[in-house]
């Protein structure tokens, strides 16, 4: 091969290589610009319309998928709660499996919720405010509330209320003999002798003043006297720091633990942060049921070992409530009547423990009574009053009792307000007590017996 040919071939090869390099060079320019990283600050605003913008998209595109997986991560942690709420449907007690309710989250951290809870007892803070209980006497009853109570008082209304209605049927003359019959009906309705006498004295006084002209006037006078008996103020304590502490007491079987669960549901729905103390340590079923309600309502439960000292469990719960900023600490207590240590002595010890942990007595001591026990409920109130300074009553199972008149006897004889009435198994069936609505529902005369002789 001649030297000239070799030179020609070399020139051709060099030109070809140069041409190829020139063709590859333009695509590499955006890549180099991307390595200098100027497009990144421009991409969020998307204001650059130049040739470098296409190179910015590949650089920022991976950042968006990386951010999206981070957002769903909290969801798995928040989702287990609905699954937990399925677990409480164990057959511990019919009321415990009633209504799972959503947990209120975050609201309890707001000052608007915290201040009232610390400045008033349970009946004046979470579920119902003190103003509702301090309403003036004889206020207009809510029609909706009266209707709901009438349904819950069906058994009672079919008992002594129907008997009263029959007495006034047939347009009988209003005289002392008729009032004697009224007295007999009231006494047999578990209202109690003392309260019955109070009502009859008022009726006889009005009769002497010619204020009872007909049966409607007598009926209205009985209702007005009942409302006057039931209308009690709920005194709120002075404002204090730390959680409001509620002791729930009562004998076994009256529905203490279920009442605590329903109250907790109401309070958490209102944005309160509630801590439960399983102080009935001698009954494993009570601790288990309280845990069920805790899971259902999103409330933490403090418990001790089997047969642990109830006072120590409640003490620990109060301290935790103080340290962790809880609005309410609700403590269950033992309810057995016969043990090595008498029940009332043990309750007194619990009361002293609360005062030691809190620096003051419990803000509220609620006595739970079973309405179906009638006069026995009045006697239980006297026993518990001797052990602890009761602040109010929760009357349960009123829907299954023909002895709803016992409410009058309890309030009149012991001077204690009724805070709540249990008129069914659902959470909403634990109703705040209102004297006007209750009296209107109880003494709403049945039409079907009004003309009976």
CSV table of C-alpha atoms in Angstrom, one decimal:
chain,number,residue,atom,x,y,z
A,1,UNK,CA,0.0,0.0,0.0
A,2,UNK,CA,1.3,3.4,-1.0
A,3,UNK,CA,2.0,6.0,1.6
A,4,UNK,CA,-0.5,8.4,-0.1
A,5,UNK,CA,-3.3,5.9,0.3
A,6,UNK,CA,-2.5,5.4,3.9
A,7,UNK,CA,-2.6,9.1,4.5
A,8,UNK,CA,-6.0,9.4,2.8
A,9,UNK,CA,-7.4,6.5,4.9
A,10,UNK,CA,-6.2,8.2,8.1
A,11,UNK,CA,-7.8,11.5,7.2
A,12,UNK,CA,-11.1,9.8,6.4
A,13,UNK,CA,-11.0,7.9,9.7
A,14,UNK,CA,-10.2,11.1,11.6
A,15,UNK,CA,-13.0,13.0,9.9
A,16,UNK,CA,-15.4,10.2,10.7
A,17,UNK,CA,-14.5,10.1,14.4
A,18,UNK,CA,-14.7,13.9,14.6
A,19,UNK,CA,-18.1,13.9,13.0
A,20,UNK,CA,-19.4,11.2,15.5
A,21,UNK,CA,-18.1,13.3,18.4
A,22,UNK,CA,-19.8,16.4,17.2
A,23,UNK,CA,-23.2,14.4,16.9
A,24,UNK,CA,-22.9,13.1,20.5
A,25,UNK,CA,-21.9,16.4,22.1
A,26,UNK,CA,-25.3,18.2,22.2
A,27,UNK,CA,-27.1,15.5,24.2
A,28,UNK,CA,-24.4,15.6,26.8
A,29,UNK,CA,-24.8,19.3,27.5
A,30,UNK,CA,-28.0,19.0,29.6
A,31,UNK,CA,-26.4,16.3,31.6
A,32,UNK,CA,-23.5,18.5,32.5
A,33,UNK,CA,-25.8,21.3,33.4
A,34,UNK,CA,-27.7,18.8,35.6
A,35,UNK,CA,-24.4,17.9,37.4
A,36,UNK,CA,-24.0,21.5,38.3
A,37,UNK,CA,-27.4,21.3,40.0
A,38,UNK,CA,-28.9,24.7,39.1
A,39,UNK,CA,-32.3,23.3,38.0
A,40,UNK,CA,-33.2,21.9,41.5
A,41,UNK,CA,-34.2,25.3,43.0
A,42,UNK,CA,-36.1,26.1,39.9
A,43,UNK,CA,-38.2,23.0,39.7
A,44,UNK,CA,-40.7,23.7,42.6
A,45,UNK,CA,-41.7,27.0,41.1
A,46,UNK,CA,-41.4,25.7,37.5
A,47,UNK,CA,-40.5,29.1,36.3
A,48,UNK,CA,-37.6,28.1,34.0
A,49,UNK,CA,-38.9,27.6,30.4
A,50,UNK,CA,-35.4,27.1,29.0
A,51,UNK,CA,-33.7,24.0,27.5
A,52,UNK,CA,-32.3,23.0,30.9
A,53,UNK,CA,-35.8,22.3,32.4
A,54,UNK,CA,-36.2,18.8,30.9
A,55,UNK,CA,-33.0,17.9,32.7
A,56,UNK,CA,-34.4,19.1,36.0
A,57,UNK,CA,-37.4,16.7,35.9
A,58,UNK,CA,-35.4,13.5,36.0
A,59,UNK,CA,-33.4,14.9,38.9
A,60,UNK,CA,-36.5,15.8,41.0
A,61,UNK,CA,-38.8,13.0,39.9
A,62,UNK,CA,-37.5,10.4,42.4
A,63,UNK,CA,-38.1,12.9,45.3
A,64,UNK,CA,-41.9,12.7,44.9
A,65,UNK,CA,-42.2,8.9,45.2
A,66,UNK,CA,-39.8,9.1,48.2
A,67,UNK,CA,-42.1,11.6,49.9
A,68,UNK,CA,-45.3,9.7,49.3
A,69,UNK,CA,-44.4,6.5,51.1
A,70,UNK,CA,-43.6,8.6,54.2
A,71,UNK,CA,-47.1,9.9,54.4
A,72,UNK,CA,-49.0,6.6,54.8
A,73,UNK,CA,-46.6,5.4,57.5
A,74,UNK,CA,-48.6,6.9,60.5
A,75,UNK,CA,-51.8,5.2,59.2
A,76,UNK,CA,-50.9,1.6,60.2
A,77,UNK,CA,-50.2,2.9,63.7
A,78,UNK,CA,-53.6,4.6,64.0
A,79,UNK,CA,-55.6,1.8,62.4
A,80,UNK,CA,-55.5,-0.9,65.1
A,81,UNK,CA,-58.0,0.9,67.2
A,82,UNK,CA,-61.1,-0.2,65.3
A,83,UNK,CA,-59.8,-3.8,65.4
A,84,UNK,CA,-59.4,-3.6,69.2
A,85,UNK,CA,-63.0,-2.4,69.5
A,86,UNK,CA,-64.2,-5.7,68.1
A,87,UNK,CA,-62.6,-7.5,71.1
A,88,UNK,CA,-64.8,-5.9,73.8
A,89,UNK,CA,-67.8,-7.8,72.5
A,90,UNK,CA,-67.3,-10.5,75.1
A,91,UNK,CA,-70.3,-11.6,77.1
A,92,UNK,CA,-69.2,-10.1,80.3
A,93,UNK,CA,-72.3,-8.0,80.8
A,94,UNK,CA,-75.1,-7.1,78.3
A,95,UNK,CA,-74.4,-3.4,78.6
A,96,UNK,CA,-70.7,-3.8,77.9
A,97,UNK,CA,-71.4,-5.0,74.3
A,98,UNK,CA,-73.7,-2.1,73.5
A,99,UNK,CA,-72.2,0.7,71.5
A,100,UNK,CA,-68.6,1.0,70.4
A,101,UNK,CA,-67.8,4.7,70.1
A,102,UNK,CA,-65.0,6.5,68.3
A,103,UNK,CA,-62.2,7.8,70.4
A,104,UNK,CA,-61.8,11.5,70.7
A,105,UNK,CA,-58.2,12.4,70.0
A,106,UNK,CA,-56.3,15.6,70.3
A,107,UNK,CA,-59.2,17.7,71.7
A,108,UNK,CA,-58.2,17.1,75.3
A,109,UNK,CA,-55.0,18.9,74.7
A,110,UNK,CA,-56.8,22.2,74.1
A,111,UNK,CA,-57.0,24.5,77.1
A,112,UNK,CA,-60.7,25.0,76.6
A,113,UNK,CA,-61.3,21.4,77.6
A,114,UNK,CA,-58.7,21.1,80.4
A,115,UNK,CA,-59.8,24.1,82.5
A,116,UNK,CA,-63.4,23.1,83.1
A,117,UNK,CA,-62.4,19.5,83.9
A,118,UNK,CA,-60.0,20.7,86.6
A,119,UNK,CA,-62.3,23.3,88.0
A,120,UNK,CA,-65.4,21.2,88.5
A,121,UNK,CA,-66.4,17.7,89.5
A,122,UNK,CA,-67.4,15.1,87.0
A,123,UNK,CA,-71.0,16.2,87.1
A,124,UNK,CA,-69.8,19.7,86.5
A,125,UNK,CA,-67.2,19.1,83.9
A,126,UNK,CA,-66.9,16.5,81.2
A,127,UNK,CA,-70.2,15.1,80.2
A,128,UNK,CA,-72.5,17.8,81.7
A,129,UNK,CA,-71.8,21.2,83.1
A,130,UNK,CA,-72.6,22.5,86.5
A,131,UNK,CA,-75.0,25.1,85.0
A,132,UNK,CA,-77.3,22.3,83.8
A,133,UNK,CA,-77.7,21.1,87.3
A,134,UNK,CA,-78.0,24.6,88.8
A,135,UNK,CA,-81.0,25.5,86.7
A,136,UNK,CA,-83.9,27.1,88.5
A,137,UNK,CA,-86.6,24.9,89.9
A,138,UNK,CA,-89.7,24.2,87.9
A,139,UNK,CA,-88.0,25.0,84.6
A,140,UNK,CA,-89.7,23.8,81.4
A,141,UNK,CA,-89.0,20.2,80.8
A,142,UNK,CA,-87.6,19.1,77.5
A,143,UNK,CA,-90.1,17.2,75.4
A,144,UNK,CA,-87.4,15.0,73.9
A,145,UNK,CA,-86.1,14.2,77.4
A,146,UNK,CA,-89.5,13.5,78.8
A,147,UNK,CA,-90.3,11.2,75.9
A,148,UNK,CA,-87.1,9.2,76.5
A,149,UNK,CA,-87.7,9.0,80.2
A,150,UNK,CA,-91.3,7.9,79.7
A,151,UNK,CA,-90.0,4.9,77.7
A,152,UNK,CA,-87.5,4.1,80.5
A,153,UNK,CA,-90.1,4.5,83.2
A,154,UNK,CA,-92.7,2.3,81.5
A,155,UNK,CA,-92.6,-0.3,84.3
A,156,UNK,CA,-93.0,2.3,87.0
A,157,UNK,CA,-95.7,4.1,85.1
A,158,UNK,CA,-97.6,0.8,84.7
A,159,UNK,CA,-97.4,0.4,88.5
A,160,UNK,CA,-98.1,3.0,91.1
A,161,UNK,CA,-98.7,5.8,88.5
A,162,UNK,CA,-101.6,3.8,87.0
A,163,UNK,CA,-103.0,3.1,90.5
A,164,UNK,CA,-102.9,6.8,91.2
A,165,UNK,CA,-104.7,7.5,87.9
A,166,UNK,CA,-107.4,5.1,88.8
A,167,UNK,CA,-108.0,6.8,92.1
A,168,UNK,CA,-108.7,10.1,90.3
A,169,UNK,CA,-110.9,8.5,87.7
A,170,UNK,CA,-114.7,8.9,87.6
A,171,UNK,CA,-114.5,12.6,88.7
A,172,UNK,CA,-114.4,11.7,92.4
A,173,UNK,CA,-114.8,14.5,95.0
A,174,UNK,CA,-111.5,15.7,96.3
A,175,UNK,CA,-111.6,15.1,100.1
A,176,UNK,CA,-109.4,13.8,102.9
A,177,UNK,CA,-110.6,10.2,102.3
A,178,UNK,CA,-109.2,10.4,98.8
A,179,UNK,CA,-105.9,11.7,100.1
A,180,UNK,CA,-105.7,8.7,102.5
A,181,UNK,CA,-105.9,6.4,99.5
A,182,UNK,CA,-103.2,8.4,97.7
A,183,UNK,CA,-101.0,7.9,100.8
A,184,UNK,CA,-101.4,4.1,100.6
A,185,UNK,CA,-100.4,4.0,97.0
A,186,UNK,CA,-97.3,6.2,97.5
A,187,UNK,CA,-96.1,4.1,100.5
A,188,UNK,CA,-96.4,0.8,98.5
A,189,UNK,CA,-94.4,2.4,95.7
A,190,UNK,CA,-91.2,2.4,97.7
A,191,UNK,CA,-91.2,6.2,98.0
A,192,UNK,CA,-90.9,5.7,101.7
A,193,UNK,CA,-93.0,6.8,104.7
A,194,UNK,CA,-91.1,10.1,105.3
A,195,UNK,CA,-91.3,11.3,101.7
A,196,UNK,CA,-94.9,10.1,101.4
A,197,UNK,CA,-95.8,12.1,104.4
A,198,UNK,CA,-94.2,15.2,103.0
A,199,UNK,CA,-96.2,15.0,99.8
A,200,UNK,CA,-99.5,14.3,101.7
A,201,UNK,CA,-98.9,17.2,104.1
A,202,UNK,CA,-98.5,19.5,101.1
A,203,UNK,CA,-101.7,18.2,99.5
A,204,UNK,CA,-103.7,18.5,102.7
A,205,UNK,CA,-102.5,22.0,103.2
A,206,UNK,CA,-103.6,22.9,99.7
A,207,UNK,CA,-106.9,21.2,100.2
A,208,UNK,CA,-107.6,23.3,103.3
A,209,UNK,CA,-106.9,26.4,101.2
A,210,UNK,CA,-109.4,25.2,98.6
A,211,UNK,CA,-106.5,25.0,96.0
A,212,UNK,CA,-107.4,21.4,95.0
A,213,UNK,CA,-110.6,22.0,93.1
A,214,UNK,CA,-110.5,18.9,90.9
A,215,UNK,CA,-108.4,15.8,90.1
A,216,UNK,CA,-106.2,17.7,87.6
A,217,UNK,CA,-105.2,20.1,90.4
A,218,UNK,CA,-104.3,17.2,92.7
A,219,UNK,CA,-102.3,15.5,90.0
A,220,UNK,CA,-100.4,18.7,89.2
A,221,UNK,CA,-99.8,19.3,92.9
A,222,UNK,CA,-98.2,15.9,93.3
A,223,UNK,CA,-96.0,16.4,90.3
A,224,UNK,CA,-94.9,19.9,91.6
A,225,UNK,CA,-94.0,18.5,95.0
A,226,UNK,CA,-92.0,15.7,93.4
A,227,UNK,CA,-90.1,18.1,91.3
A,228,UNK,CA,-89.4,20.3,94.4
A,229,UNK,CA,-88.0,17.2,96.2
A,230,UNK,CA,-85.8,16.2,93.3
A,231,UNK,CA,-84.4,19.6,92.4
A,232,UNK,CA,-81.0,19.7,94.1
A,233,UNK,CA,-78.0,21.8,93.4
A,234,UNK,CA,-74.7,20.1,92.6
A,235,UNK,CA,-72.0,22.1,94.4
A,236,UNK,CA,-68.8,22.4,92.4
A,237,UNK,CA,-65.5,22.5,94.3
A,238,UNK,CA,-63.0,25.3,94.1
A,239,UNK,CA,-60.7,25.3,91.0
A,240,UNK,CA,-57.6,23.1,91.5
A,241,UNK,CA,-54.6,21.8,89.7
A,242,UNK,CA,-54.3,18.3,88.3
A,243,UNK,CA,-57.0,15.8,87.3
A,244,UNK,CA,-60.5,15.6,88.6
A,245,UNK,CA,-60.8,12.4,90.6
A,246,UNK,CA,-64.0,10.4,90.8
A,247,UNK,CA,-64.6,7.4,93.1
A,248,UNK,CA,-67.4,5.1,92.0
A,249,UNK,CA,-68.8,3.0,94.9
A,250,UNK,CA,-71.7,0.6,95.4
A,251,UNK,CA,-72.3,-3.1,96.1
A,252,UNK,CA,-71.6,-5.8,93.6
A,253,UNK,CA,-74.2,-6.3,90.9
A,254,UNK,CA,-75.5,-2.7,90.7
A,255,UNK,CA,-73.6,-1.9,87.5
A,256,UNK,CA,-70.6,0.1,88.8
A,257,UNK,CA,-68.2,-1.0,86.1
A,258,UNK,CA,-70.6,-0.6,83.3
A,259,UNK,CA,-71.5,2.9,84.6
A,260,UNK,CA,-67.9,3.8,84.6
A,261,UNK,CA,-67.6,2.6,81.0
A,262,UNK,CA,-70.6,4.7,79.9
A,263,UNK,CA,-69.3,7.8,81.7
A,264,UNK,CA,-65.9,7.4,80.1
A,265,UNK,CA,-67.5,7.1,76.7
A,266,UNK,CA,-69.4,10.3,77.3
A,267,UNK,CA,-66.3,12.1,78.6
A,268,UNK,CA,-64.0,11.0,75.8
A,269,UNK,CA,-66.6,12.0,73.2
A,270,UNK,CA,-66.5,15.4,74.8
A,271,UNK,CA,-62.7,15.6,74.3
A,272,UNK,CA,-61.6,14.6,77.8
A,273,UNK,CA,-58.5,12.6,78.5
A,274,UNK,CA,-59.6,9.9,81.0
A,275,UNK,CA,-57.6,7.4,83.0
A,276,UNK,CA,-59.3,4.4,84.7
A,277,UNK,CA,-58.2,2.8,87.9
A,278,UNK,CA,-59.2,-0.9,88.4
A,279,UNK,CA,-59.7,-0.6,92.2
A,280,UNK,CA,-61.9,-3.7,92.5
A,281,UNK,CA,-58.9,-5.9,92.7
A,282,UNK,CA,-60.7,-8.8,94.4
A,283,UNK,CA,-62.9,-9.5,91.4
A,284,UNK,CA,-61.1,-10.5,88.2
A,285,UNK,CA,-64.2,-10.0,86.1
A,286,UNK,CA,-64.4,-6.4,87.2
A,287,UNK,CA,-60.8,-5.7,86.1
A,288,UNK,CA,-61.4,-7.5,82.8
A,289,UNK,CA,-64.6,-5.6,82.1
A,290,UNK,CA,-62.9,-2.3,82.9
A,291,UNK,CA,-60.2,-3.2,80.4
A,292,UNK,CA,-62.8,-3.9,77.8
A,293,UNK,CA,-64.3,-0.5,78.3
A,294,UNK,CA,-60.9,1.1,78.3
A,295,UNK,CA,-60.2,-0.4,74.8
A,296,UNK,CA,-63.7,0.6,73.6
A,297,UNK,CA,-63.4,4.2,74.7
A,298,UNK,CA,-59.6,4.7,74.1
A,299,UNK,CA,-59.0,5.2,77.9
A,300,UNK,CA,-55.9,3.8,79.6
A,301,UNK,CA,-56.4,1.5,82.6
A,302,UNK,CA,-54.2,1.2,85.6
A,303,UNK,CA,-54.4,-2.1,87.3
A,304,UNK,CA,-52.5,-4.1,89.9
A,305,UNK,CA,-51.8,-7.7,90.5
A,306,UNK,CA,-54.6,-10.1,91.5
A,307,UNK,CA,-55.9,-9.2,94.9
A,308,UNK,CA,-53.5,-6.2,95.1
A,309,UNK,CA,-54.3,-3.5,97.6
A,310,UNK,CA,-57.1,-1.3,96.0
A,311,UNK,CA,-55.6,1.9,97.5
A,312,UNK,CA,-52.2,1.3,95.9
A,313,UNK,CA,-53.8,0.9,92.5
A,314,UNK,CA,-55.8,4.1,92.8
A,315,UNK,CA,-52.8,5.9,94.3
A,316,UNK,CA,-50.7,4.9,91.2
A,317,UNK,CA,-53.5,6.0,88.9
A,318,UNK,CA,-53.7,9.4,90.4
A,319,UNK,CA,-50.0,10.0,90.3
A,320,UNK,CA,-50.0,8.9,86.6
A,321,UNK,CA,-52.9,11.2,85.9
A,322,UNK,CA,-50.9,14.1,87.4
A,323,UNK,CA,-47.7,13.3,85.6
A,324,UNK,CA,-49.3,12.8,82.2
A,325,UNK,CA,-51.9,15.6,82.2
A,326,UNK,CA,-55.1,13.6,82.4
A,327,UNK,CA,-58.4,15.5,82.8
A,328,UNK,CA,-60.1,12.8,84.8
A,329,UNK,CA,-59.2,9.8,86.9
A,330,UNK,CA,-62.2,7.5,87.5
A,331,UNK,CA,-61.6,4.8,90.1
A,332,UNK,CA,-63.7,1.6,90.4
A,333,UNK,CA,-63.9,0.2,94.0
A,334,UNK,CA,-64.8,-3.1,95.6
A,335,UNK,CA,-68.4,-3.8,96.3
A,336,UNK,CA,-68.5,-7.0,98.3
A,337,UNK,CA,-70.4,-6.8,101.6
A,338,UNK,CA,-68.6,-9.5,103.6
A,339,UNK,CA,-64.8,-10.0,103.5
A,340,UNK,CA,-61.9,-10.2,105.9
A,341,UNK,CA,-61.9,-6.5,106.0
A,342,UNK,CA,-65.3,-4.9,106.2
A,343,UNK,CA,-66.2,-3.1,103.0
A,344,UNK,CA,-66.9,0.3,104.6
A,345,UNK,CA,-63.5,0.2,106.4
A,346,UNK,CA,-61.8,-0.5,103.1
A,347,UNK,CA,-63.6,2.3,101.4
A,348,UNK,CA,-62.6,4.7,104.1
A,349,UNK,CA,-59.0,3.6,103.6
A,350,UNK,CA,-59.4,4.3,99.8
A,351,UNK,CA,-60.7,7.7,100.6
A,352,UNK,CA,-57.7,8.5,102.8
A,353,UNK,CA,-55.4,7.2,100.0
A,354,UNK,CA,-57.0,9.5,97.5
A,355,UNK,CA,-56.5,12.5,99.8
A,356,UNK,CA,-52.8,11.6,100.3
A,357,UNK,CA,-52.1,11.2,96.6
A,358,UNK,CA,-54.2,14.3,95.5
A,359,UNK,CA,-53.7,16.6,98.4
A,360,UNK,CA,-57.5,16.9,98.8
A,361,UNK,CA,-60.4,14.5,99.0
A,362,UNK,CA,-61.8,13.0,95.9
A,363,UNK,CA,-63.6,15.6,93.8
A,364,UNK,CA,-66.7,13.4,93.5
A,365,UNK,CA,-67.9,10.2,95.1
A,366,UNK,CA,-70.7,8.6,93.0
A,367,UNK,CA,-72.9,5.9,94.6
A,368,UNK,CA,-74.4,3.5,92.1
A,369,UNK,CA,-77.7,2.0,93.1
A,370,UNK,CA,-79.9,-0.6,91.5
A,371,UNK,CA,-83.5,0.8,91.1
A,372,UNK,CA,-85.0,-2.6,91.2
A,373,UNK,CA,-84.0,-3.0,94.9
A,374,UNK,CA,-86.5,-0.4,96.1
A,375,UNK,CA,-86.2,0.5,99.8
A,376,UNK,CA,-82.9,-1.5,100.0
A,377,UNK,CA,-81.4,1.2,97.8
A,378,UNK,CA,-82.3,3.8,100.4
A,379,UNK,CA,-80.7,1.7,103.1
A,380,UNK,CA,-77.5,1.2,101.1
A,381,UNK,CA,-77.2,5.0,100.7
A,382,UNK,CA,-77.2,5.4,104.5
A,383,UNK,CA,-74.4,2.8,104.8
A,384,UNK,CA,-72.2,4.4,102.2
A,385,UNK,CA,-72.7,7.9,103.6
A,386,UNK,CA,-71.2,6.7,106.8
A,387,UNK,CA,-68.0,5.6,105.0
A,388,UNK,CA,-67.5,8.4,102.4
A,389,UNK,CA,-68.8,11.9,101.7
A,390,UNK,CA,-71.1,11.0,98.8
A,391,UNK,CA,-71.6,13.8,96.2
A,392,UNK,CA,-74.3,12.2,94.1
A,393,UNK,CA,-76.2,9.1,93.0
A,394,UNK,CA,-76.3,7.1,89.8
A,395,UNK,CA,-79.5,5.1,89.6
A,396,UNK,CA,-79.3,2.1,87.2
A,397,UNK,CA,-81.8,-0.4,85.8
A,398,UNK,CA,-84.6,2.1,86.1
A,399,UNK,CA,-86.1,0.7,82.8
A,400,UNK,CA,-86.6,-2.8,84.5
A,401,UNK,CA,-88.1,-1.5,87.7
A,402,UNK,CA,-91.6,-0.8,88.8
A,403,UNK,CA,-90.1,1.0,91.8
A,404,UNK,CA,-89.0,4.2,90.1
A,405,UNK,CA,-90.6,6.2,92.9
A,406,UNK,CA,-87.5,5.2,95.1
A,407,UNK,CA,-85.8,8.2,93.4
A,408,UNK,CA,-87.9,10.5,95.5
A,409,UNK,CA,-87.2,8.7,98.7
A,410,UNK,CA,-83.4,8.6,98.1
A,411,UNK,CA,-83.2,12.4,97.4
A,412,UNK,CA,-85.6,13.4,100.1
A,413,UNK,CA,-84.2,11.3,102.9
A,414,UNK,CA,-80.5,11.7,102.2
A,415,UNK,CA,-80.4,15.1,100.6
A,416,UNK,CA,-78.2,13.8,97.7
A,417,UNK,CA,-78.7,14.9,94.1
A,418,UNK,CA,-79.2,12.3,91.4
A,419,UNK,CA,-76.5,12.8,88.7
A,420,UNK,CA,-77.5,10.1,86.2
A,421,UNK,CA,-80.3,7.7,85.5
A,422,UNK,CA,-79.7,4.3,83.7
A,423,UNK,CA,-82.8,3.7,81.5
A,424,UNK,CA,-81.3,1.1,79.1
A,425,UNK,CA,-78.3,-0.8,78.0
A,426,UNK,CA,-76.9,1.7,75.4
A,427,UNK,CA,-74.3,4.3,76.3
A,428,UNK,CA,-76.8,7.1,75.6
A,429,UNK,CA,-79.3,5.5,78.0
A,430,UNK,CA,-77.2,6.7,80.9
A,431,UNK,CA,-78.9,10.1,81.0
A,432,UNK,CA,-78.1,13.2,82.9
A,433,UNK,CA,-80.8,13.8,85.6
A,434,UNK,CA,-83.1,16.7,85.3
A,435,UNK,CA,-85.8,17.1,88.0
A,436,UNK,CA,-88.3,18.9,85.8
A,437,UNK,CA,-88.1,16.3,83.0
A,438,UNK,CA,-88.1,13.3,85.4
A,439,UNK,CA,-91.2,14.6,87.3
A,440,UNK,CA,-93.0,15.4,84.0
A,441,UNK,CA,-92.2,11.9,82.6
A,442,UNK,CA,-93.1,10.1,85.9
A,443,UNK,CA,-96.4,11.9,86.5
A,444,UNK,CA,-97.7,12.1,82.9
A,445,UNK,CA,-101.1,10.6,83.6
A,446,UNK,CA,-101.9,7.5,81.5
A,447,UNK,CA,-104.9,8.3,79.3
A,448,UNK,CA,-106.1,4.7,79.2
A,449,UNK,CA,-106.9,4.6,82.9
A,450,UNK,CA,-107.9,8.2,83.6
A,451,UNK,CA,-111.6,7.4,83.5
A,452,UNK,CA,-111.4,4.1,85.4
A,453,UNK,CA,-113.5,3.9,88.5
